[in-house]
Coordinates of N, CA and C in Angstrom, one line a residue:
M1146 N 79.8 -16.4 53.1 CA 79.4 -17.8 52.8 C 78.7 -17.8 51.4
R1147 N 79.1 -18.8 50.6 CA 78.5 -18.9 49.3 C 77.1 -19.5 49.4
R1148 N 76.2 -19.3 48.4 CA 74.9 -19.7 48.4 C 74.8 -21.3 48.4
D1149 N 75.6 -22.0 47.6 CA 75.5 -23.4 47.6 C 76.0 -24.0 49.0
T1150 N 76.9 -23.4 49.6 CA 77.4 -23.8 50.9 C 76.3 -23.7 51.9
A1151 N 75.6 -22.5 51.9 CA 74.5 -22.3 52.8 C 73.3 -23.2 52.6
A1152 N 73.0 -23.5 51.3 CA 71.9 -24.4 51.0 C 72.3 -25.8 51.5
G1153 N 73.5 -26.2 51.2 CA 74.0 -27.6 51.6 C 73.9 -27.8 53.1
L1154 N 74.4 -26.8 53.8 CA 74.4 -26.9 55.3 C 73.0 -26.9 55.8
T1155 N 72.1 -26.1 55.2 CA 70.7 -26.1 55.7 C 70.0 -27.4 55.4
F1156 N 70.2 -28.0 54.2 CA 69.7 -29.3 53.9 C 70.3 -30.4 54.9
L1157 N 71.6 -30.3 55.2 CA 72.2 -31.2 56.0 C 71.6 -31.2 57.4
A1158 N 71.3 -29.9 57.9 CA 70.7 -29.8 59.3 C 69.3 -30.4 59.3
F1159 N 68.5 -30.1 58.3 CA 67.2 -30.7 58.3 C 67.2 -32.2 58.2
S1160 N 68.1 -32.7 57.3 CA 68.2 -34.2 57.2 C 68.6 -34.9 58.4
L1161 N 69.6 -34.3 59.1 CA 70.0 -34.9 60.4 C 68.9 -34.8 61.5
F1162 N 68.2 -33.7 61.5 CA 67.1 -33.6 62.5 C 66.0 -34.7 62.2
F1163 N 65.6 -34.8 61.0 CA 64.6 -35.8 60.7 C 65.1 -37.3 60.8
L1164 N 66.3 -37.5 60.5 CA 66.9 -38.8 60.7 C 66.9 -39.2 62.2
I1165 N 67.4 -38.3 63.0 CA 67.5 -38.5 64.5 C 66.1 -38.8 65.1
F1166 N 65.2 -37.9 64.8 CA 63.9 -38.0 65.4 C 63.0 -39.1 64.7
G1167 N 63.3 -39.3 63.4 CA 62.5 -40.3 62.7 C 62.8 -41.7 63.1
M1168 N 64.1 -41.9 63.5 CA 64.5 -43.3 64.0 C 63.7 -43.7 65.2
E1169 N 63.1 -42.8 65.9 CA 62.4 -43.2 67.1 C 61.0 -43.8 66.8
L1170 N 60.6 -43.5 65.5 CA 59.3 -44.1 65.1 C 59.4 -45.5 64.6
P1171 N 58.4 -46.3 64.8 CA 58.5 -47.7 64.4 C 58.6 -47.8 62.8
M1172 N 59.5 -48.7 62.3 CA 59.7 -48.8 60.9 C 58.8 -49.8 60.3
G1173 N 58.3 -50.8 61.0 CA 57.4 -51.8 60.5 C 58.2 -52.8 59.7
T1174 N 57.4 -53.5 58.8 CA 58.1 -54.5 57.9 C 57.8 -54.1 56.5
A1175 N 58.3 -55.0 55.6 CA 58.1 -54.7 54.2 C 56.6 -54.8 53.8
R1176 N 55.9 -55.6 54.4 CA 54.5 -55.8 54.1 C 53.6 -54.7 54.9
R1177 N 54.0 -54.3 56.0 CA 53.3 -53.3 56.8 C 54.3 -52.2 57.2
V1178 N 54.4 -51.3 56.3 CA 55.3 -50.2 56.5 C 54.8 -49.3 57.7
G1179 N 55.8 -49.0 58.6 CA 55.5 -48.2 59.7 C 55.6 -46.7 59.5
P1180 N 55.2 -45.9 60.5 CA 55.2 -44.4 60.2 C 56.6 -43.8 60.2
G1181 N 57.6 -44.5 60.5 CA 59.0 -44.0 60.5 C 59.7 -44.1 59.1
V1182 N 59.1 -44.9 58.2 CA 59.8 -45.1 56.9 C 59.8 -43.9 56.1
L1183 N 58.8 -43.1 55.9 CA 58.7 -42.0 55.1 C 59.7 -40.9 55.6
P1184 N 59.6 -40.4 56.8 CA 60.5 -39.4 57.2 C 62.0 -39.8 57.2
V1185 N 62.3 -41.0 57.5 CA 63.7 -41.5 57.5 C 64.2 -41.6 56.1
G1186 N 63.3 -42.1 55.2 CA 63.7 -42.3 53.8 C 63.9 -40.9 53.1
A1187 N 63.0 -40.0 53.4 CA 63.1 -38.6 52.8 C 64.4 -37.9 53.4
A1188 N 64.6 -38.1 54.7 CA 65.8 -37.5 55.3 C 67.1 -38.1 54.8
A1189 N 67.1 -39.4 54.5 CA 68.3 -40.0 53.9 C 68.5 -39.5 52.5
L1190 N 67.5 -39.3 51.7 CA 67.7 -38.7 50.4 C 68.1 -37.3 50.5
L1191 N 67.6 -36.5 51.4 CA 68.0 -35.2 51.6 C 69.5 -35.1 52.1
L1192 N 69.9 -36.1 52.9 CA 71.3 -36.1 53.3 C 72.2 -36.3 52.1
V1193 N 71.8 -37.2 51.3 CA 72.7 -37.5 50.1 C 72.7 -36.2 49.2
L1194 N 71.6 -35.6 49.0 CA 71.5 -34.4 48.3 C 72.4 -33.3 48.9
S1195 N 72.3 -33.1 50.2 CA 73.1 -32.1 50.8 C 74.6 -32.3 50.7
V1196 N 75.0 -33.6 50.9 CA 76.4 -33.9 50.7 C 76.9 -33.6 49.3
A1197 N 76.0 -34.0 48.3 CA 76.4 -33.7 46.9 C 76.6 -32.2 46.6
I1198 N 75.7 -31.4 47.2 CA 75.7 -30.0 47.0 C 77.0 -29.5 47.6
L1199 N 77.3 -29.9 48.8 CA 78.5 -29.4 49.5 C 79.8 -29.8 48.8
V1200 N 79.9 -31.1 48.3 CA 81.0 -31.5 47.6 C 81.2 -30.8 46.3
Q1201 N 80.1 -30.6 45.5 CA 80.2 -29.9 44.3 C 80.6 -28.4 44.5
D1202 N 80.1 -27.8 45.6 CA 80.5 -26.4 45.9 C 82.0 -26.4 46.3
Y1203 N 82.4 -27.3 47.0 CA 83.8 -27.3 47.4 C 84.8 -27.5 46.2
L1204 N 84.4 -28.4 45.2 CA 85.2 -28.6 44.1 C 85.1 -27.4 43.1
R1205 N 84.0 -26.7 43.1 CA 83.8 -25.6 42.1 C 84.5 -24.3 42.6
R1206 N 84.2 -24.0 43.9 CA 84.8 -22.8 44.5 C 84.6 -21.5 43.8
S1207 N 83.6 -21.4 43.0 CA 83.3 -20.2 42.2 C 81.9 -19.7 42.5
G1208 N 81.2 -20.2 43.5 CA 79.9 -19.8 43.8 C 79.7 -18.4 44.2
R1209 N 78.5 -17.8 44.0 CA 78.3 -16.4 44.3 C 78.1 -16.3 45.8
R1210 N 78.5 -15.2 46.4 CA 78.3 -15.0 47.8 C 76.8 -14.6 48.0
I1211 N 76.4 -14.8 49.2 CA 75.0 -14.5 49.6 C 75.0 -13.0 49.8
G1212 N 74.0 -12.3 49.2 CA 73.9 -10.9 49.4 C 73.0 -10.6 50.6
G1213 N 72.3 -9.5 50.5 CA 71.4 -9.1 51.6 C 70.2 -10.1 51.7
F1214 N 69.6 -10.2 52.9 CA 68.5 -11.0 53.1 C 67.2 -10.4 52.6
N1215 N 66.3 -11.1 51.9 CA 65.1 -10.6 51.3 C 64.0 -10.6 52.4
W1216 N 64.0 -9.6 53.2 CA 63.0 -9.5 54.3 C 61.6 -9.4 53.7
R1217 N 61.5 -8.6 52.6 CA 60.1 -8.4 52.0 C 59.5 -9.8 51.6
G1218 N 60.3 -10.6 50.9 CA 59.8 -11.9 50.5 C 59.4 -12.8 51.6
L1219 N 60.3 -12.8 52.7 CA 60.0 -13.6 53.9 C 58.7 -13.2 54.5
A1220 N 58.5 -11.9 54.7 CA 57.3 -11.3 55.3 C 56.1 -11.6 54.4
A1221 N 56.2 -11.5 53.1 CA 55.0 -11.7 52.2 C 54.6 -13.1 52.2
I1222 N 55.5 -14.0 52.1 CA 55.2 -15.5 52.1 C 54.6 -15.9 53.4
T1223 N 55.3 -15.5 54.5 CA 54.7 -15.8 55.9 C 53.3 -15.3 56.1
A1224 N 53.1 -14.1 55.7 CA 51.8 -13.5 55.8 C 50.8 -14.2 54.9
S1225 N 51.2 -14.6 53.8 CA 50.3 -15.4 52.9 C 49.8 -16.7 53.5
V1226 N 50.8 -17.4 54.1 CA 50.5 -18.7 54.8 C 49.5 -18.5 56.0
L1227 N 49.8 -17.4 56.8 CA 49.0 -17.1 57.9 C 47.6 -16.7 57.5
I1228 N 47.5 -15.9 56.5 CA 46.2 -15.5 56.0 C 45.4 -16.7 55.6
F1229 N 46.0 -17.6 54.8 CA 45.3 -18.8 54.4 C 44.8 -19.6 55.6
A1230 N 45.7 -19.8 56.6 CA 45.4 -20.6 57.7 C 44.2 -20.0 58.6
L1231 N 44.2 -18.7 58.7 CA 43.2 -18.0 59.5 C 41.9 -17.7 58.8
A1232 N 42.0 -17.6 57.5 CA 40.8 -17.1 56.8 C 40.0 -18.1 56.0
V1233 N 40.6 -19.3 55.9 CA 39.9 -20.3 55.0 C 38.5 -20.7 55.4
H1234 N 38.3 -20.8 56.7 CA 36.9 -21.2 57.1 C 35.9 -20.0 57.1
P1235 N 36.3 -18.8 57.6 CA 35.3 -17.7 57.5 C 35.1 -17.2 56.1
L1236 N 36.2 -17.1 55.2 CA 36.1 -16.5 53.9 C 35.9 -17.5 52.8
G1237 N 36.1 -18.8 53.0 CA 35.9 -19.8 52.0 C 37.1 -19.9 51.2
M1238 N 37.2 -21.1 50.4 CA 38.4 -21.4 49.7 C 38.7 -20.4 48.6
V1239 N 37.7 -20.0 47.8 CA 38.0 -19.1 46.6 C 38.6 -17.8 47.1
V1240 N 37.9 -17.1 48.0 CA 38.4 -15.8 48.4 C 39.8 -15.9 49.1
T1241 N 39.9 -16.9 49.9 CA 41.2 -17.1 50.7 C 42.4 -17.4 49.8
V1242 N 42.2 -18.2 48.8 CA 43.3 -18.6 47.9 C 43.7 -17.3 47.1
I1243 N 42.7 -16.6 46.6 CA 43.0 -15.4 45.8 C 43.7 -14.4 46.7
L1244 N 43.3 -14.2 47.9 CA 43.9 -13.2 48.8 C 45.3 -13.7 49.2
S1245 N 45.5 -15.0 49.4 CA 46.8 -15.5 49.7 C 47.8 -15.3 48.6
V1246 N 47.4 -15.5 47.4 CA 48.2 -15.4 46.2 C 48.6 -13.9 46.0
L1247 N 47.6 -13.0 46.2 CA 47.9 -11.6 46.1 C 48.9 -11.1 47.1
V1248 N 48.8 -11.6 48.3 CA 49.8 -11.2 49.4 C 51.2 -11.8 49.1
A1249 N 51.2 -13.1 48.6 CA 52.5 -13.7 48.3 C 53.1 -13.0 47.0
G1250 N 52.3 -12.5 46.2 CA 52.8 -11.8 45.0 C 53.5 -10.5 45.3
A1251 N 53.3 -10.0 46.5 CA 53.9 -8.7 47.0 C 55.4 -9.0 47.3
A1252 N 55.8 -10.3 47.3 CA 57.2 -10.6 47.6 C 58.1 -10.2 46.4
E1253 N 57.5 -10.1 45.3 CA 58.3 -9.8 44.0 C 58.2 -8.3 43.7
K1254 N 59.4 -7.8 43.3 CA 59.4 -6.4 42.8 C 59.5 -6.4 41.3
P1255 N 58.7 -5.7 40.6 CA 57.6 -5.0 41.0 C 56.3 -5.9 41.2
F1256 N 55.4 -5.5 42.0 CA 54.2 -6.3 42.3 C 53.3 -6.2 41.0
R1257 N 52.9 -7.3 40.5 CA 52.1 -7.4 39.4 C 50.7 -7.9 39.8
A1258 N 49.8 -6.9 40.0 CA 48.5 -7.2 40.6 C 47.6 -8.1 39.7
L1259 N 47.6 -7.7 38.4 CA 46.8 -8.5 37.4 C 47.3 -9.9 37.3
E1260 N 48.6 -10.1 37.2 CA 49.1 -11.4 37.1 C 48.8 -12.2 38.4
S1261 N 49.0 -11.6 39.5 CA 48.6 -12.3 40.8 C 47.2 -12.7 40.9
L1262 N 46.3 -11.7 40.5 CA 44.9 -12.0 40.5 C 44.5 -13.1 39.6
L1263 N 45.0 -13.2 38.4 CA 44.7 -14.3 37.5 C 45.2 -15.6 38.0
L1264 N 46.4 -15.6 38.5 CA 47.0 -16.8 39.1 C 46.2 -17.2 40.3
G1265 N 45.8 -16.3 41.2 CA 44.9 -16.7 42.3 C 43.6 -17.3 41.9
A1266 N 43.0 -16.7 40.8 CA 41.7 -17.2 40.3 C 41.9 -18.6 39.8
G1267 N 42.9 -18.9 39.1 CA 43.2 -20.2 38.5 C 43.5 -21.2 39.6
L1268 N 44.3 -20.8 40.6 CA 44.6 -21.7 41.7 C 43.4 -22.0 42.6
S1269 N 42.5 -21.0 42.8 CA 41.3 -21.2 43.6 C 40.4 -22.2 42.9
L1270 N 40.3 -22.1 41.6 CA 39.4 -23.1 40.9 C 40.0 -24.5 41.0
A1271 N 41.3 -24.6 40.9 CA 42.0 -25.9 41.0 C 41.9 -26.4 42.4
A1272 N 42.0 -25.6 43.4 CA 41.9 -26.0 44.8 C 40.5 -26.5 45.1
V1273 N 39.5 -25.8 44.6 CA 38.1 -26.2 44.9 C 37.9 -27.5 44.2
G1274 N 38.3 -27.7 43.0 CA 38.2 -28.9 42.2 C 38.8 -30.1 42.9
V1275 N 40.1 -29.9 43.4 CA 40.8 -31.0 43.9 C 40.4 -31.3 45.4
F1276 N 40.4 -30.3 46.2 CA 40.2 -30.5 47.6 C 38.8 -30.7 48.0
I1277 N 37.9 -29.9 47.5 CA 36.5 -30.0 47.9 C 35.7 -31.0 47.1
Y1278 N 35.8 -31.0 45.8 CA 35.0 -31.9 45.0 C 35.8 -33.2 44.8
G1279 N 37.1 -33.2 44.7 CA 37.9 -34.4 44.4 C 38.0 -35.2 45.7
I1280 N 38.6 -34.7 46.7 CA 38.8 -35.4 48.0 C 37.6 -35.4 48.9
G1281 N 36.8 -34.3 48.8 CA 35.6 -34.2 49.7 C 35.9 -33.6 51.0
M1282 N 36.9 -32.7 51.1 CA 37.2 -32.0 52.3 C 36.0 -31.0 52.6
R1283 N 35.8 -30.9 53.9 CA 34.7 -30.0 54.3 C 35.1 -28.6 54.6
I1284 N 35.4 -27.9 53.5 CA 35.9 -26.5 53.6 C 34.8 -25.7 52.8
P1285 N 34.4 -24.6 53.4 CA 33.4 -23.8 52.6 C 34.0 -23.2 51.3
V1286 N 33.3 -23.2 50.2 CA 33.8 -22.6 49.0 C 33.7 -21.1 49.0
W1287 N 32.6 -20.6 49.5 CA 32.4 -19.1 49.6 C 32.3 -18.6 51.0
P1288 N 32.4 -17.3 51.2 CA 32.3 -16.8 52.6 C 31.0 -17.2 53.3
N1289 N 31.1 -17.3 54.6 CA 29.9 -17.6 55.4 C 29.4 -16.4 56.2
F1290 N 28.6 -15.6 55.5 CA 28.1 -14.3 56.1 C 26.7 -14.5 56.6

């Protein structure tokens, strides 16, 4: 299976899922938009995108085949999300974001520790500025020891 075909079919499956289940939510009116408008609208746009990808791939027929699956990348990104979810309250925003970025950086070969550390430091400062000081979320900035 070619990459574009796989991507188009994946997008198509997601769009149909959210269209089917999003239609059960109330849509509301133009003045009072209901909770179903955003998922149905996004699913409709994704449906159009998936059809465009599939048609373009069918017409082109020169797409690259999918090679082996990147298990290392999947494991690193999944671990990064889990670390953030489980560690943000005990370790605080700064330490958790840096740790999550370092773990996610392991998805790439070769692992660039200094690059990941600098990116994590910058993202942690941005996250603290936006989420804690900007929005006022009640998340600790530093570890609670």
